[in-house]
PDB file of C-alpha atoms and ligand atoms in Angstrom:
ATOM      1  CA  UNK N 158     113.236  41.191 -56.306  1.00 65.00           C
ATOM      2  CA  UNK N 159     111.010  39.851 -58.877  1.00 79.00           C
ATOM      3  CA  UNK N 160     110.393  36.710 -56.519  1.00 86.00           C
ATOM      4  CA  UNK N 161     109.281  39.500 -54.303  1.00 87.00           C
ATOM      5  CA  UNK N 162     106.266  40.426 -57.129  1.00 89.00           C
ATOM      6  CA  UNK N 163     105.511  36.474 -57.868  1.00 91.00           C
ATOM      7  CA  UNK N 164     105.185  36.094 -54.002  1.00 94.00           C
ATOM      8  CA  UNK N 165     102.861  38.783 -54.022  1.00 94.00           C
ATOM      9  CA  UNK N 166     100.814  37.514 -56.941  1.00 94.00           C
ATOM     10  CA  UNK N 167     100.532  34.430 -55.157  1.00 95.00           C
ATOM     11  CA  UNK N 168      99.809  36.036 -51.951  1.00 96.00           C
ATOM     12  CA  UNK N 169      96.496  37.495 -53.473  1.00 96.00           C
ATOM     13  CA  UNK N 170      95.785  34.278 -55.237  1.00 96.00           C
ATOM     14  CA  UNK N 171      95.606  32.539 -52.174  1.00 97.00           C
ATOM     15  CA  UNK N 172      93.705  35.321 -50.214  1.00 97.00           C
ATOM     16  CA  UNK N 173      90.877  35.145 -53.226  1.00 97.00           C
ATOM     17  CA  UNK N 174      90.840  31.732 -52.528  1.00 97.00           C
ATOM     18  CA  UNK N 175      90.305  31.734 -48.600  1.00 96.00           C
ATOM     19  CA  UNK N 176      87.728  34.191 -49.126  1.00 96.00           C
ATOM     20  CA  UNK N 177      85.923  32.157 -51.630  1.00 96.00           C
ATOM     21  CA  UNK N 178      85.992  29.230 -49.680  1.00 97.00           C
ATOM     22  CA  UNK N 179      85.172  31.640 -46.503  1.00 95.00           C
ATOM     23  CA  UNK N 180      81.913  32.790 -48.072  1.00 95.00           C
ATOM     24  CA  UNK N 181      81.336  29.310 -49.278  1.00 96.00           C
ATOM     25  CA  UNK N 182      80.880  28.034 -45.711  1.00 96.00           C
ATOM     26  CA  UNK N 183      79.168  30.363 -44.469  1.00 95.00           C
ATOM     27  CA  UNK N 184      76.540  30.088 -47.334  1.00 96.00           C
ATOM     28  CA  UNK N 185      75.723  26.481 -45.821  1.00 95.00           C
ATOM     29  CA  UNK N 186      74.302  28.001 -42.732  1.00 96.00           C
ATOM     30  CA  UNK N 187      72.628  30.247 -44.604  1.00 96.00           C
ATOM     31  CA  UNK N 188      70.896  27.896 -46.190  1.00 96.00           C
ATOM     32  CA  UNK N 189      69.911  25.663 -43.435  1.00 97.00           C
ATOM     33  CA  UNK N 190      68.273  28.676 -41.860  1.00 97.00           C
ATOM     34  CA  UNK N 191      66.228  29.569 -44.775  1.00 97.00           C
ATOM     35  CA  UNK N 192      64.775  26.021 -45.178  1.00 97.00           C
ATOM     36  CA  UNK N 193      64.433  26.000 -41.402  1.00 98.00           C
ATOM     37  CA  UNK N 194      62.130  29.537 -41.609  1.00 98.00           C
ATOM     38  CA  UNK N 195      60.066  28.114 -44.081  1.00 97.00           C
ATOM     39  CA  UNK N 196      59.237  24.895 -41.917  1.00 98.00           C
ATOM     40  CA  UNK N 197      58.244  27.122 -39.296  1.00 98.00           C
ATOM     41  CA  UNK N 198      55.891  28.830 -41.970  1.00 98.00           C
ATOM     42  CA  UNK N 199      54.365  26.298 -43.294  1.00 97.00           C
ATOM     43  CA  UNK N 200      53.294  24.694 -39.421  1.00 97.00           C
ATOM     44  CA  UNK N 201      52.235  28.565 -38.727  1.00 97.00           C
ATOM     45  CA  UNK N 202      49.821  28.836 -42.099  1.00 96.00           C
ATOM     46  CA  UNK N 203      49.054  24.740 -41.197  1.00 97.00           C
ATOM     47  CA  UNK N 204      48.426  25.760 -37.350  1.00 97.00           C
ATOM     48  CA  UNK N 205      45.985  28.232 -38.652  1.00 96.00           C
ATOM     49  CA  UNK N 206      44.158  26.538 -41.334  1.00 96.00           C
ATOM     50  CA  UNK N 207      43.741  23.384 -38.881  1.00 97.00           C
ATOM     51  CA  UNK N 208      42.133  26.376 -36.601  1.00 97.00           C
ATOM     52  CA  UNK N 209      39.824  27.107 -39.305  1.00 96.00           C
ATOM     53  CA  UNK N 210      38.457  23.879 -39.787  1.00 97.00           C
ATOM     54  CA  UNK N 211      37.771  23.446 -36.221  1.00 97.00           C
ATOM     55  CA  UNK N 212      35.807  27.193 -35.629  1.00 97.00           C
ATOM     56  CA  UNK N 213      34.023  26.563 -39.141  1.00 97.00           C
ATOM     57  CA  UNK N 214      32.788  22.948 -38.323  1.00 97.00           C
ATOM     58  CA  UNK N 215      31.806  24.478 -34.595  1.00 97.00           C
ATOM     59  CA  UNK N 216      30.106  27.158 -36.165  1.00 97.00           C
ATOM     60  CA  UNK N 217      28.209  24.880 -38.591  1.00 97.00           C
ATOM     61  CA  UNK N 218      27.270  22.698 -35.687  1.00 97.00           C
ATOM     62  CA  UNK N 219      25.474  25.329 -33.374  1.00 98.00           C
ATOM     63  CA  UNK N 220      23.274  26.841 -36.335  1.00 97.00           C
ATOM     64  CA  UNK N 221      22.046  22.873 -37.005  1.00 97.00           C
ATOM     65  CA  UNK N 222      21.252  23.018 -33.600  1.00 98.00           C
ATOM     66  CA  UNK N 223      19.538  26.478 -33.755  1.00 97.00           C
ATOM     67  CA  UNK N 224      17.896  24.984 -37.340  1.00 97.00           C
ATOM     68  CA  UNK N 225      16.831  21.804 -35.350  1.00 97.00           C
ATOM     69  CA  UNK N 226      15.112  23.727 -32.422  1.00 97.00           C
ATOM     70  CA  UNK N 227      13.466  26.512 -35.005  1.00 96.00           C
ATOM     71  CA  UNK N 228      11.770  23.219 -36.530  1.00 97.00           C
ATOM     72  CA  UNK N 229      10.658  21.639 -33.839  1.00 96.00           C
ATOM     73  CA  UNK N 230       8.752  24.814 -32.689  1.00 95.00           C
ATOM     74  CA  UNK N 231       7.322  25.063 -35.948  1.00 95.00           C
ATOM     75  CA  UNK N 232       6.084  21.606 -35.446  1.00 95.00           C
ATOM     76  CA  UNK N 233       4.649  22.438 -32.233  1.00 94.00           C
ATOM     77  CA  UNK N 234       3.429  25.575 -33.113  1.00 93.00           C
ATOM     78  CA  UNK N 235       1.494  24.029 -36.331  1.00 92.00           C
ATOM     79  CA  UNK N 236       0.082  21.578 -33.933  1.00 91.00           C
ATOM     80  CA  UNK N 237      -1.302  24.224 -31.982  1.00 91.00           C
ATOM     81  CA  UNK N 238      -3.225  25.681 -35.179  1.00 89.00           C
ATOM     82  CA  UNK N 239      -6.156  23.490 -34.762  1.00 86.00           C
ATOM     83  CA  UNK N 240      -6.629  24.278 -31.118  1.00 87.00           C
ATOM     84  CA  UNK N 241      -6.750  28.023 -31.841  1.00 88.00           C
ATOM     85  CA  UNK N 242     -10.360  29.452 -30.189  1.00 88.00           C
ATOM     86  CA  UNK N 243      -9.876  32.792 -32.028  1.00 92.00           C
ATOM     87  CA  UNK N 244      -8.909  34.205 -35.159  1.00 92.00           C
ATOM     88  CA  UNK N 245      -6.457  36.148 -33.854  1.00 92.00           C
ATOM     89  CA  UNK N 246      -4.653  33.691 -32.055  1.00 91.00           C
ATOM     90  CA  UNK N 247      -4.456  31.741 -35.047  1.00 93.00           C
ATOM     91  CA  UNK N 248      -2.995  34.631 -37.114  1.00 94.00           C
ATOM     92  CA  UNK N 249      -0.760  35.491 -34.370  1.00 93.00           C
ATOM     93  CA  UNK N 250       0.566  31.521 -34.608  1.00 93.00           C
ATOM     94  CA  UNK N 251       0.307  31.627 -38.510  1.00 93.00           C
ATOM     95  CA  UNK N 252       3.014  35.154 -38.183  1.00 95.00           C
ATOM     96  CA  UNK N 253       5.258  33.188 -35.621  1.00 94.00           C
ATOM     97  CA  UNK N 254       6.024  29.853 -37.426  1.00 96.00           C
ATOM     98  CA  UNK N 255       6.422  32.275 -41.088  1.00 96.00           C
ATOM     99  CA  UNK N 256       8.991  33.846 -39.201  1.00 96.00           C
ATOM    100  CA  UNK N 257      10.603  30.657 -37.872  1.00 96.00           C
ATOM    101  CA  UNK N 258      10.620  29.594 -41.429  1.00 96.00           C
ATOM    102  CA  UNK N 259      12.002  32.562 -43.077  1.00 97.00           C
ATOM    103  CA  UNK N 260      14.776  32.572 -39.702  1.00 96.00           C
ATOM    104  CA  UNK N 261      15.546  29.183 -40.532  1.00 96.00           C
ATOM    105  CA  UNK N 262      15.764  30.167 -44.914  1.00 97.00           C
ATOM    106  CA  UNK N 263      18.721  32.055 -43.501  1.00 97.00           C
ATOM    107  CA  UNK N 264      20.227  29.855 -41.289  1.00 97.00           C
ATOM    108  CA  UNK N 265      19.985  26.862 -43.970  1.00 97.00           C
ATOM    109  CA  UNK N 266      21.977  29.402 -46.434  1.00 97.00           C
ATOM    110  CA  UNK N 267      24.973  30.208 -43.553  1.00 97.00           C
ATOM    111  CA  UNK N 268      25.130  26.344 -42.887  1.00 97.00           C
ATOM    112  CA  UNK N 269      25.817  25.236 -46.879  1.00 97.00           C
ATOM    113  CA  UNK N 270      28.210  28.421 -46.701  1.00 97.00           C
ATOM    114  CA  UNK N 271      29.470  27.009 -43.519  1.00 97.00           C
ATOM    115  CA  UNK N 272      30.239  23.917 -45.386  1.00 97.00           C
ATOM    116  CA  UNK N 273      31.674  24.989 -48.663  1.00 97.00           C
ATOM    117  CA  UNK N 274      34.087  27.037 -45.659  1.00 95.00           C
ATOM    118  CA  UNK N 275      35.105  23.663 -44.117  1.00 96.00           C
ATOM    119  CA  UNK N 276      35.564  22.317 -46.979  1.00 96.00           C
ATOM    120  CA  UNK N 277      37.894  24.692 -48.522  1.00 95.00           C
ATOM    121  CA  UNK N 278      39.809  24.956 -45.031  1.00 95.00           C
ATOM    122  CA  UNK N 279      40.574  21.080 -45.103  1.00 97.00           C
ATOM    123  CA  UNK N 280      41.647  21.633 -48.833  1.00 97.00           C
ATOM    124  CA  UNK N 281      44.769  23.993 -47.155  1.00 95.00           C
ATOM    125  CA  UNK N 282      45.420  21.972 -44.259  1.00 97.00           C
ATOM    126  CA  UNK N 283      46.111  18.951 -46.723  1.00 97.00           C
ATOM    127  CA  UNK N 284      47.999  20.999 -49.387  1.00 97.00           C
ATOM    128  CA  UNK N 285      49.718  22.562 -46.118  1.00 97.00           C
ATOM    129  CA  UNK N 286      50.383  19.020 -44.870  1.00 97.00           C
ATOM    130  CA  UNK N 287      51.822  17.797 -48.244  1.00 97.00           C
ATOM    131  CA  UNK N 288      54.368  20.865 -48.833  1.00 97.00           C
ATOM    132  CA  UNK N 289      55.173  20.838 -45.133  1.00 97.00           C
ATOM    133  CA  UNK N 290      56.668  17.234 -45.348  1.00 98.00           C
ATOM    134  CA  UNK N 291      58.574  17.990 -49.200  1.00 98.00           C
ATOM    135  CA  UNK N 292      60.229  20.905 -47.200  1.00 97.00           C
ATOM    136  CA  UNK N 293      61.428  18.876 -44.306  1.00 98.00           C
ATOM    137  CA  UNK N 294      62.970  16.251 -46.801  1.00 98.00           C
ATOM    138  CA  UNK N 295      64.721  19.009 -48.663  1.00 97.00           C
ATOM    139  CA  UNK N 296      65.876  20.036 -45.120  1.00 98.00           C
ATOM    140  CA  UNK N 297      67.223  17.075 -44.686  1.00 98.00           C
ATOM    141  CA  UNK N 298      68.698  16.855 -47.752  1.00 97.00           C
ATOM    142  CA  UNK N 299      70.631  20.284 -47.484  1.00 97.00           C
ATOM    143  CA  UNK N 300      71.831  19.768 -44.411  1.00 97.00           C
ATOM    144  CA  UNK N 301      73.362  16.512 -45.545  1.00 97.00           C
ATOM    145  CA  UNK N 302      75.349  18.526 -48.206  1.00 96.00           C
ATOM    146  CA  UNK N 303      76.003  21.697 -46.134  1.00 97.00           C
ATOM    147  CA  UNK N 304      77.560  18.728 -43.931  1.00 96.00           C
ATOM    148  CA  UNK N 305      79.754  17.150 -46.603  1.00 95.00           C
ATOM    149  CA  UNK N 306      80.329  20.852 -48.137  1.00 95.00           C
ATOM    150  CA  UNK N 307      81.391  21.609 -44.673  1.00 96.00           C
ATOM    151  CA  UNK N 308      84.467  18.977 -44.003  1.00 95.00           C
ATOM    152  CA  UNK N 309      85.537  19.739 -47.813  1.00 96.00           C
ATOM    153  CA  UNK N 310      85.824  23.269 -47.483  1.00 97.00           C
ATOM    154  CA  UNK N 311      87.689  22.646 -43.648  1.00 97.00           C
ATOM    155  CA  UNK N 312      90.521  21.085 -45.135  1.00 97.00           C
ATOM    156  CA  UNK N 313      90.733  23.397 -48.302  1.00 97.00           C
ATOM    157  CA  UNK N 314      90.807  26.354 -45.444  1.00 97.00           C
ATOM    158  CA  UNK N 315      93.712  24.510 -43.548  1.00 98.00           C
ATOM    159  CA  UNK N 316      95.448  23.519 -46.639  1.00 98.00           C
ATOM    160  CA  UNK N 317      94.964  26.991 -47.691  1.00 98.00           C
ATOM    161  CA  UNK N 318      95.682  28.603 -45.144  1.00 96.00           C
ATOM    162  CA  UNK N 319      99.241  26.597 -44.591  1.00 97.00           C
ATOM    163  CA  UNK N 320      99.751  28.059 -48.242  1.00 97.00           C
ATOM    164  CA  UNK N 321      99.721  31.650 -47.296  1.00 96.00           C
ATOM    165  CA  UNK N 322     102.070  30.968 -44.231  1.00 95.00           C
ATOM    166  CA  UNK N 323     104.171  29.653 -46.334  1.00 96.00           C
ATOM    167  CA  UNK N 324     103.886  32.572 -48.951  1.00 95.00           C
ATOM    168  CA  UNK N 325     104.072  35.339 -45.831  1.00 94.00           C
ATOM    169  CA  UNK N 326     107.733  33.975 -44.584  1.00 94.00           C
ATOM    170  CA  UNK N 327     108.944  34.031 -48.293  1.00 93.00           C
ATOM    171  CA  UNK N 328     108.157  37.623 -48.181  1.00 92.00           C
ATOM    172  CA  UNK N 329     111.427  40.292 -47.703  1.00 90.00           C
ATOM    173  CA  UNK N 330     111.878  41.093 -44.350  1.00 89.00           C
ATOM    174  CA  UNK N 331     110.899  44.687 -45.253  1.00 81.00           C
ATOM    175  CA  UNK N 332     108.198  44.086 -46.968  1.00 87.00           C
ATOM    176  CA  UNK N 333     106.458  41.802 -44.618  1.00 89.00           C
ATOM    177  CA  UNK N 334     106.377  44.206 -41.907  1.00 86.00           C
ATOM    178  CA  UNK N 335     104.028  46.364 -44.735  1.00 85.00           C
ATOM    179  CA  UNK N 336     102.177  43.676 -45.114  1.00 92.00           C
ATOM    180  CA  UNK N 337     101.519  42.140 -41.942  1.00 90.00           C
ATOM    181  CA  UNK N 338      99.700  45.675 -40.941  1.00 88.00           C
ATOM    182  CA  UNK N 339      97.671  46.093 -44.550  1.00 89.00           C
ATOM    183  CA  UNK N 340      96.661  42.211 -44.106  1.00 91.00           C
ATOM    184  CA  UNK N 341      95.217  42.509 -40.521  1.00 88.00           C
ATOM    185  CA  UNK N 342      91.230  41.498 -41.075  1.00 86.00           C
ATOM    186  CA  UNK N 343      91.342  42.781 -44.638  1.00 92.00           C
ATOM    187  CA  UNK N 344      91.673  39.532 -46.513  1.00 92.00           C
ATOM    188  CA  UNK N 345      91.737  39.823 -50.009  1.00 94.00           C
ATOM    189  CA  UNK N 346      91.452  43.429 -49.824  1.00 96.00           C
ATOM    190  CA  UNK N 347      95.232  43.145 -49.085  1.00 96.00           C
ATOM    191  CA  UNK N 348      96.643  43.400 -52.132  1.00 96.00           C
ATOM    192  CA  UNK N 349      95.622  44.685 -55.481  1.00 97.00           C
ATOM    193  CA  UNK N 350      96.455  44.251 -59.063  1.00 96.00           C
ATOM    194  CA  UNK N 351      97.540  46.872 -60.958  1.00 96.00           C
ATOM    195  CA  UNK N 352      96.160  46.785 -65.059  1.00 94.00           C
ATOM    196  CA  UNK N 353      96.408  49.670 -67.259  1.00 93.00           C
ATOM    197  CA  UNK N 354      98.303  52.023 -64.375  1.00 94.00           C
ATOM    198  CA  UNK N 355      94.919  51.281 -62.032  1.00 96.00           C
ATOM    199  CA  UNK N 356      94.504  50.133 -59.122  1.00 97.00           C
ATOM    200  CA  UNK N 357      91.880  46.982 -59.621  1.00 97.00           C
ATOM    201  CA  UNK N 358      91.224  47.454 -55.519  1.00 97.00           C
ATOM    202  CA  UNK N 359      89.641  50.959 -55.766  1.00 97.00           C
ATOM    203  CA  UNK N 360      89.948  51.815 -59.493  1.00 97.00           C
ATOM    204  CA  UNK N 361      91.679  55.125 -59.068  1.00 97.00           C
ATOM    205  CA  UNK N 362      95.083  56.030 -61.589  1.00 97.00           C
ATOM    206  CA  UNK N 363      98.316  55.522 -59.603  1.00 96.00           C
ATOM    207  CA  UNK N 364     101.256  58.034 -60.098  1.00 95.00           C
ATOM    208  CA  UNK N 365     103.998  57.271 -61.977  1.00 94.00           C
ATOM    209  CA  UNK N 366     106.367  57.490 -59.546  1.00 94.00           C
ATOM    210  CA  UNK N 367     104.348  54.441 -58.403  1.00 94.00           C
ATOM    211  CA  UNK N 368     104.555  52.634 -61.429  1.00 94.00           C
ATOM    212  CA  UNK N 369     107.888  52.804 -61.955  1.00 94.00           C
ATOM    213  CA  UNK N 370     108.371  51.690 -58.723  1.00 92.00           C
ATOM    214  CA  UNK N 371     106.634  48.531 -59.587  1.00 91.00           C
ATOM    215  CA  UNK N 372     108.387  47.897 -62.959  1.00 90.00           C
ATOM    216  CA  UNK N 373     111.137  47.883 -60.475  1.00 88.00           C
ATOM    217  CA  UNK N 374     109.942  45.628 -58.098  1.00 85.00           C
ATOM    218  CA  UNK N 375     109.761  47.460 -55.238  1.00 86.00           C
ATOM    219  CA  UNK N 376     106.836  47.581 -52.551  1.00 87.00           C
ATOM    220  CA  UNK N 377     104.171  50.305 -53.440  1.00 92.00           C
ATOM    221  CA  UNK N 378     100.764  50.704 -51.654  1.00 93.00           C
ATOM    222  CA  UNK N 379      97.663  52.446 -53.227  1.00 95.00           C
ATOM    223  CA  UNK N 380      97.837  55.468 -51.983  1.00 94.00           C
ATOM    224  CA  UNK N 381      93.950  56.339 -52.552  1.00 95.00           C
ATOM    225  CA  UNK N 382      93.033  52.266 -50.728  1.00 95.00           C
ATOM    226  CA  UNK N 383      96.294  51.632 -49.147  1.00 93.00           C
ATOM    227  CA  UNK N 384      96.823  48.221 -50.929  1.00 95.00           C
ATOM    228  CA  UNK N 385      99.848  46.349 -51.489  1.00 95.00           C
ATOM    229  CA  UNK N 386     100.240  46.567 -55.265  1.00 95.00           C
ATOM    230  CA  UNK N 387     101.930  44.184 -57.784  1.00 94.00           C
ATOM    231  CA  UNK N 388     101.794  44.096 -61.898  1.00 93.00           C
ATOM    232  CA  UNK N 389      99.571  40.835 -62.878  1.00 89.00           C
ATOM    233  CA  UNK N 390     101.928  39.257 -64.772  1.00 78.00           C
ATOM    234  CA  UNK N 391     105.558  39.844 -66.641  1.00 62.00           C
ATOM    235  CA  UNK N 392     104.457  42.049 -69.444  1.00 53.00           C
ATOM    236  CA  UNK N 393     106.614  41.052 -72.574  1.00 47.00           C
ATOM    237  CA  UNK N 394     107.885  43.975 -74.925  1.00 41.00           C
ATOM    238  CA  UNK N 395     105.500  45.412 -77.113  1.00 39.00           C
ATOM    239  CA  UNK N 396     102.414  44.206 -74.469  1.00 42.00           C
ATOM    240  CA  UNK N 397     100.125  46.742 -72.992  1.00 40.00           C
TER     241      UNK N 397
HETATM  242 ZN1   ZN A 404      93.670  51.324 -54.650  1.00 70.42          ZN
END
């Protein structure tokens, strides 16, 4: 019966290894759809900042006009000083183009701000731009590897999995009717190690009764995880 505990051993060996190599393709994925997220980021924030410079430079463009039409009515009105037949019309000229000036003070002010705006808006887009294309080349690039990664780790699962068939049908009659049921979806979490008279599945003491069991090489499940237990390795004399 000790092939019985060495088929076991390798059972979990292999079961480690199909998860590993499990996780390992499913990581790829993963990884495409992370790269993939931040693409669709980075034309978001671009979408925006392009947005930006087009409102800004809009914006900028009607107060020049507004500034434009403010001065040509000071013009006029300044023209008009000469004509004026009264005092009073002339102050009431001299009020309206201070006004016009002190409007346009204002407007000269938002337009420079206006500018420094665009300016720092087509700063983004560009830096935008720039990280936009180094993330679809390292898209590329990962899904190139995920790719390769992929067919690898295919014919690792079918060699692997070949492996464990083979491991299952040198399994005691008696015992693989135990472990068919434990093994159903639980992977790995089939079998467990037992070190120091604890189970390395759930960490809890087993009895005695259990260990002894094992010494003999007899089938013993967990009884706190219900896992198929086996010693590590043959302990020689004098070993903990
Ligand atoms: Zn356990």
């Amino acid at each position: 019966m000790a092939e019985t505990t060495h088929t076991l051993r390798e059972l979990h060996r292999i079961h480690i290894q199909l998860s590993d190599v499990g996780s390992r393709l499913e990581r790829g994925p993963r990884q495409i759809r992370a790269e993939e997220t931040k693409i669709a980021n980075l034309e978001e924030t671009l979408k925006k900042a392009k947005e930006e410079v087009k409102q800004t430079k809009l914006m900028v463009s009607r107060k020049e006009l507004q500034l434009s039409e403010r001065e040509s009515k000071i013009l006029e009105n300044r023209g008009k000083l000469n004509a004026c037949s009264s005092n009073r019309e002339y102050q009431a000229l001299f009020e309206q183009i201070a006004a016009h000036q002190q409007a346009n003070e204002v407007l000269s002010d938002e337009i420079l701000e206006g500018f420094e705006r665009t300016k720092d808006a087509e700063v983004a887009v560009r830096d935008c731009d720039q990280q936009l294309t180094l993330a679809k080349a390292e898209l590329a690039q990962v899904k190139s590897r995920v790719d390769e990664q992929k067919q690898m780790l295919e014919s690792e699962l079918a060699r692997l999995t070949n492996l464990l068939s083979e491991a299952e049908a040198q399994l005691p009659a008696e015992i693989r009717v135990d472990y068919l049921r434990v093994s159903k979806g639980r992977g790995e979490d089939t079998l467990a190690a037992v070190e120091g008279g604890i189970c390395q599945g759930c960490y809890q003491t087993i009895t005695a009764q259990s260990y002894s069991e094992l010494l003999q090489h007899r089938p013993v499940s967990c009884k706190s995880c219900g896992r198929l237990l086996y010693l590590p390795e043959d302990r020689r004399v004098g070993q903990a």
